[in-house]
XYZ file of C-alpha atoms in Angstrom:
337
model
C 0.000 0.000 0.000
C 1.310 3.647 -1.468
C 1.837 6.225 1.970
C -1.372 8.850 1.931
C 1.448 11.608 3.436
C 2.052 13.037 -0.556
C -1.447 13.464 -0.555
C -2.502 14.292 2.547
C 0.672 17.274 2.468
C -0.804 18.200 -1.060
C -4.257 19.072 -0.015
C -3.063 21.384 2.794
C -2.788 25.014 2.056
C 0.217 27.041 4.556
C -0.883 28.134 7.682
C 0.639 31.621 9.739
C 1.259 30.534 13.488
C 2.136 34.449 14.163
C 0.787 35.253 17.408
C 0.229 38.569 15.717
C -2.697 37.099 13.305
C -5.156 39.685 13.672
C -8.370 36.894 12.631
C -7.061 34.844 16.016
C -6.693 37.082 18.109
C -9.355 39.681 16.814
C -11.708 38.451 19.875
C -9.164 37.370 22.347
C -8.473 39.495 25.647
C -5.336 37.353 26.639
C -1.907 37.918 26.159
C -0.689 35.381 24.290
C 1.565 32.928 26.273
C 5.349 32.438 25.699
C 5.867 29.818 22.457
C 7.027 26.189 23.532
C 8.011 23.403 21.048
C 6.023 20.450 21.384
C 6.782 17.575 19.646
C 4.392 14.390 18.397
C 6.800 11.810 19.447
C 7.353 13.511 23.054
C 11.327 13.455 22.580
C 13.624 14.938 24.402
C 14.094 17.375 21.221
C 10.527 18.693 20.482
C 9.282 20.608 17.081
C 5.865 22.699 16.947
C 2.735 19.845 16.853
C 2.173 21.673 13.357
C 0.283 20.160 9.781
C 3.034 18.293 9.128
C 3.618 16.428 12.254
C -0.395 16.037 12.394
C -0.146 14.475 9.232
C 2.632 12.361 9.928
C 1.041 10.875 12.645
C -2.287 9.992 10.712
C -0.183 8.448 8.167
C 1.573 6.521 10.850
C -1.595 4.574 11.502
C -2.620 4.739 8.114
C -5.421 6.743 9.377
C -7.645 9.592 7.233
C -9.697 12.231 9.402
C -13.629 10.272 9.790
C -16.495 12.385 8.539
C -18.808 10.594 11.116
C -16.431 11.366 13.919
C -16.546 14.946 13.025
C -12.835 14.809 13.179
C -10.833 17.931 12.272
C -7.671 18.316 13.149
C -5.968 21.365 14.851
C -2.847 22.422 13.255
C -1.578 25.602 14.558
C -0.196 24.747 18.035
C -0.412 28.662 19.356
C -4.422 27.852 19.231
C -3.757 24.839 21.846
C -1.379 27.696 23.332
C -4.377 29.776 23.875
C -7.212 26.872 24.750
C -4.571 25.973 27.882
C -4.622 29.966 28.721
C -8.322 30.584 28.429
C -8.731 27.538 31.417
C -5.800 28.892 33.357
C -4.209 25.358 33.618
C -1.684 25.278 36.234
C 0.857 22.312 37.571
C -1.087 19.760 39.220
C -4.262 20.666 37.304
C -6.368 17.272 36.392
C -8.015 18.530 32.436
C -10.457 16.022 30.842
C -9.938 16.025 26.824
C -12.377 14.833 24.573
C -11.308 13.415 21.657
C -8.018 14.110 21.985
C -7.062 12.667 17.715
C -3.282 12.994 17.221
C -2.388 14.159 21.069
C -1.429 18.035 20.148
C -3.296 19.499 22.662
C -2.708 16.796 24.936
C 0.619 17.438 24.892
C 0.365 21.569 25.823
C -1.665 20.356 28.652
C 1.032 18.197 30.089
C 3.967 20.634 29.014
C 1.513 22.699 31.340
C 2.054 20.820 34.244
C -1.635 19.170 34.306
C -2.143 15.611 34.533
C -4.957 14.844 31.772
C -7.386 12.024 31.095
C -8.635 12.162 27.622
C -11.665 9.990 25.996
C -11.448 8.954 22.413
C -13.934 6.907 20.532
C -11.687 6.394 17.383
C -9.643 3.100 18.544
C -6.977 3.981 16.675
C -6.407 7.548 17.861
C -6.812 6.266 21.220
C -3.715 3.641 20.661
C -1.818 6.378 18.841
C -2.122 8.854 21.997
C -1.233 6.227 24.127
C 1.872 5.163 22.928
C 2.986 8.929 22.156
C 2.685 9.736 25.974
C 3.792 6.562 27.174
C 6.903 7.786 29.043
C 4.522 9.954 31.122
C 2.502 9.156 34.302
C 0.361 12.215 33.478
C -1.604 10.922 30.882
C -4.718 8.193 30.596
C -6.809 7.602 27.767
C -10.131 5.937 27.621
C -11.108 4.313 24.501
C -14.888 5.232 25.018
C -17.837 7.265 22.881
C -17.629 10.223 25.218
C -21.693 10.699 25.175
C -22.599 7.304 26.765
C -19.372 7.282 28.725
C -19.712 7.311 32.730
C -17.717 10.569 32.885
C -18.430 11.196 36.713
C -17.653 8.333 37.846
C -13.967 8.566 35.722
C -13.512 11.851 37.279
C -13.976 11.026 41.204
C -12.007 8.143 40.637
C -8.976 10.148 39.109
C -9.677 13.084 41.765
C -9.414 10.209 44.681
C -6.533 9.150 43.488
C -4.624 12.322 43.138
C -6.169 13.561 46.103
C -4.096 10.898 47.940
C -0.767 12.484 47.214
C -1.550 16.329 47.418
C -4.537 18.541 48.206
C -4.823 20.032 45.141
C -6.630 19.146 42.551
C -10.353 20.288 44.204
C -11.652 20.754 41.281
C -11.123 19.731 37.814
C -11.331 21.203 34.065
C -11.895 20.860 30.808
C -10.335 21.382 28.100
C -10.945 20.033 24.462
C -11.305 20.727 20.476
C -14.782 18.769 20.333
C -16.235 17.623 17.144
C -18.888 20.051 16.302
C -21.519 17.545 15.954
C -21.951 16.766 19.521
C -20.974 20.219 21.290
C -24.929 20.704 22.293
C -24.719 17.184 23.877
C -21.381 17.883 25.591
C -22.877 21.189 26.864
C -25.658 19.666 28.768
C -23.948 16.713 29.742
C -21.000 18.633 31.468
C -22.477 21.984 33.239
C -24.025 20.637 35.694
C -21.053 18.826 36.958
C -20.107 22.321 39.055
C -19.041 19.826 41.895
C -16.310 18.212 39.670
C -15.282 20.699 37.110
C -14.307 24.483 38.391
C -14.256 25.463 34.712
C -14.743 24.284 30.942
C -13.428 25.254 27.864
C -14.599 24.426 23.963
C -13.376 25.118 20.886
C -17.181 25.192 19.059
C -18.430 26.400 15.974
C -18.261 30.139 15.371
C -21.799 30.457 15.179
C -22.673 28.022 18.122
C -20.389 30.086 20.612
C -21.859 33.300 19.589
C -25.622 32.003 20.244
C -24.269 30.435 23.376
C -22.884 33.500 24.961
C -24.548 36.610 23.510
C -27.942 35.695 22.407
C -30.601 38.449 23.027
C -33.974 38.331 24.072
C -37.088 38.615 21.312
C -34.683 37.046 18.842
C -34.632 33.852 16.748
C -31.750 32.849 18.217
C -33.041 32.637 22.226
C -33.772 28.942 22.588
C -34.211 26.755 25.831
C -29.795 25.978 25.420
C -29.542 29.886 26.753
C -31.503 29.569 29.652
C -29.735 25.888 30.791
C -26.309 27.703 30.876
C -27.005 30.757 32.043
C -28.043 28.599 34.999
C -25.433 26.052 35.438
C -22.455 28.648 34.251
C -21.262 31.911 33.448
C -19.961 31.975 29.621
C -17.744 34.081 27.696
C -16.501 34.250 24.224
C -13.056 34.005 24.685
C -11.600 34.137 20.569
C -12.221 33.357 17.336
C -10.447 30.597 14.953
C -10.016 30.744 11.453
C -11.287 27.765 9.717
C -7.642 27.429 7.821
C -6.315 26.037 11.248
C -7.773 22.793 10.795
C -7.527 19.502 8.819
C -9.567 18.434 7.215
C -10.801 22.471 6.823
C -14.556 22.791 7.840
C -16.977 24.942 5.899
C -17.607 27.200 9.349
C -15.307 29.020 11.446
C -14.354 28.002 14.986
C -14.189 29.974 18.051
C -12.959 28.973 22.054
C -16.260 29.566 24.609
C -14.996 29.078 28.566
C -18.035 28.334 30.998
C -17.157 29.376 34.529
C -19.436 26.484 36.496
C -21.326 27.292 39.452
C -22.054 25.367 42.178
C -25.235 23.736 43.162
C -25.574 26.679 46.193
C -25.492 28.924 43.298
C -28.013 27.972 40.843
C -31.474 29.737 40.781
C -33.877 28.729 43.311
C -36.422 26.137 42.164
C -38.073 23.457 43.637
C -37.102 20.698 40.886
C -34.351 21.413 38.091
C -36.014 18.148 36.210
C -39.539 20.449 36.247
C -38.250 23.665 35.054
C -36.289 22.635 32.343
C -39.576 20.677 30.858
C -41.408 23.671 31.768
C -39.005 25.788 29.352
C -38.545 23.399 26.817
C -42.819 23.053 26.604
C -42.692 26.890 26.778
C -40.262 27.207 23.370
C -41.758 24.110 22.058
C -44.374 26.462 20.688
C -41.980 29.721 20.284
C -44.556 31.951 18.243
C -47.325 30.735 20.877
C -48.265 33.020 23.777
C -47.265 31.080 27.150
C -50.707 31.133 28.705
C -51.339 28.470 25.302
C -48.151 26.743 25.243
C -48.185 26.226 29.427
C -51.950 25.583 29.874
C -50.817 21.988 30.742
C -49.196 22.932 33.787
C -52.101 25.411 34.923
C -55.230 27.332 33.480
C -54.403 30.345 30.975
C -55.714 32.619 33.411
C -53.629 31.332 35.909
C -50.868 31.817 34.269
C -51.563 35.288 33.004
C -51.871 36.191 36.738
C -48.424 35.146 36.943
C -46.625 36.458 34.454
C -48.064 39.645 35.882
C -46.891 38.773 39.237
C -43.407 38.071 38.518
C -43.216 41.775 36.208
C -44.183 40.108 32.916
C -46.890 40.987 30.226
C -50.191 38.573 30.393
C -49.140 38.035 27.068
C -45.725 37.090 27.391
C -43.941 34.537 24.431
C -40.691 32.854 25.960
C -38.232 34.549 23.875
C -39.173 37.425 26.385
C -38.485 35.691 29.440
C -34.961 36.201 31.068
C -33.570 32.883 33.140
C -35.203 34.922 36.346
C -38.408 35.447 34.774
C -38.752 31.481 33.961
C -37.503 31.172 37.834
C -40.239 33.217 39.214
C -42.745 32.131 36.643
C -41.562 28.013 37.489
C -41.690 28.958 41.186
C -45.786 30.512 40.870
C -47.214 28.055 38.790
C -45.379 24.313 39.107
C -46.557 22.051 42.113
C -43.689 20.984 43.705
């Protein structure tokens, strides 16, 4: 069998790793960190995790990037520079990665200082991440589909564990380049794990990020995803990625959200979280519909008219006018505990 690397090399256009790129760094309030050299062997001699070394180690398995995966590869190593920033990773730091593909991030995490446990479903990036950070007892990979994966019960484990030699880590992060297909899963499997993670970080879509974090009210874009983490998390758009830094190149461009998670003392005050999600996902189930219609399940119209009134709201209220706090109050008048 012919090597894919001719190929693979051929269908890659150049990519600028200056930290001065003004279209990565056009949203981004840090100062970019000092430069390391990483290397995707982990030798003592290490050169930037760039497209050729990505591409080297795809050919080394005799792998090409899976559609259904969503794979795309980062290859501009100041990126993973700035993903490890945004979460503030520090030495003795435990970082989940998901899908962690040809171990370039990975590897910033541990030059970091952080001890990281990564989930892959792809077998075979899981073996090649494996034996690339075999010489360190920092790393652990979990060949495992991430969504039906028992992440909690991974984490306390690997918090025990290292809880037994130091007193840090309390908390842990997360960190990862997810495949865009499966961000809105990973999102609502993840915030409300405030009592494990202190803090998350995605690279998402472009456009996902932006309806994550700055969504408005009375606009197409205000869906039931804004009000679940608003409540589990504080979120900011930390900087946008050019498209060009991945392989193979998606038709969107990327950008890095970090949640700040709160704890369970934290969240808004409602009798059940499992009833006022349904409530607000019944609510936007009919968007264009007037809530007194789309609740009158719960309670009587009138009912709830008097209670959008009571909690400052219009009798007429749709849900894209509802803040988080308005669905609190409204949850907390008209829901049977």
């Amino acid at each position: 069998m012919k090597s894919a690397t001719p190929n693979l090399l051929q269908s890659l256009p150049p990519i600028s790793v200056s930290p001065r790129n003004p279209s990565l760094l056009a949203h981004n309030s840090l100062t970019s960190p000092p430069k390391r050299t990483l290397d995707i062997t982990c030798a003592s001699k290490r050169s930037p995790d760039d497209y050729h070394a990505t591409l080297k180690a795809l050919n080394s398995r005799d792998r090409r990037p899976r559609k259904s995966l969503g794979q795309h590869y980062m290859l501009n190593d100041e990126i993973n520079e700035q993903l490890v920033a945004s979460a503030n990773v520090e030495e003795g730091d435990l970082v989940l990665e998901i899908g962690p593909g040809t171990g370039s991030l990975t590897n910033v995490l541990i030059d970091a200082g952080a001890t990281v446990l990564a989930i892959e479903k792809d077998a075979h990036m899981a073996a090649l991440v494996r034996e690339r950070f075999a010489d360190t007892n920092r790393f652990k990979v979990l060949q495992e589909d991430f969504i039906k994966c028992h992440i909690r019960s991974h984490m306390l484990s690997m918090l025990e564990s290292m809880g037994s030699l130091s007193e840090k880590p309390r908390y842990a992060k997360v960190v990862a380049n997810i495949p865009f297909n499966i961000s809105t899963d990973v999102i609502k499997q993840l915030l409300p794990m405030g009592d494990i993670f202190s803090e998350i970080v995605l690279l998402l879509q472009d456009e996902t990020a932006l309806r994550l974090v700055e969504s408005s009210l009375r606009t197409s874009e205000y869906r039931p995803i804004n009000i679940f983490v608003n409540f589990y998390s504080d979120p900011e758009y930390k900087f946008k990625v050019p498209r060009s830094n991945f392989f193979p190149q998606p038709k969107v461009d990327a950008a890095v959200v970090r949640f700040k998670l709160k704890q369970a003392v934290d969240y808004p005050a409602v009798s059940s979280t499992k009833s006022f999600f349904s409530m607000v996902n019944s609510a936007f189930n009919g968007k264009r519909k007037m809530l007194r219609k789309s609740l009158q399940h719960i309670c009587t119209p009138v009912e709830i008219e008097e209670a959008l009134q009571n909690v400052g709201c219009l009798a007429t209220s749709r849900p894209e006018e509802l803040t988080l706090d308005d669905f609190v109050n409204l949850h907390n008048s008209i829901v049977r505990a």
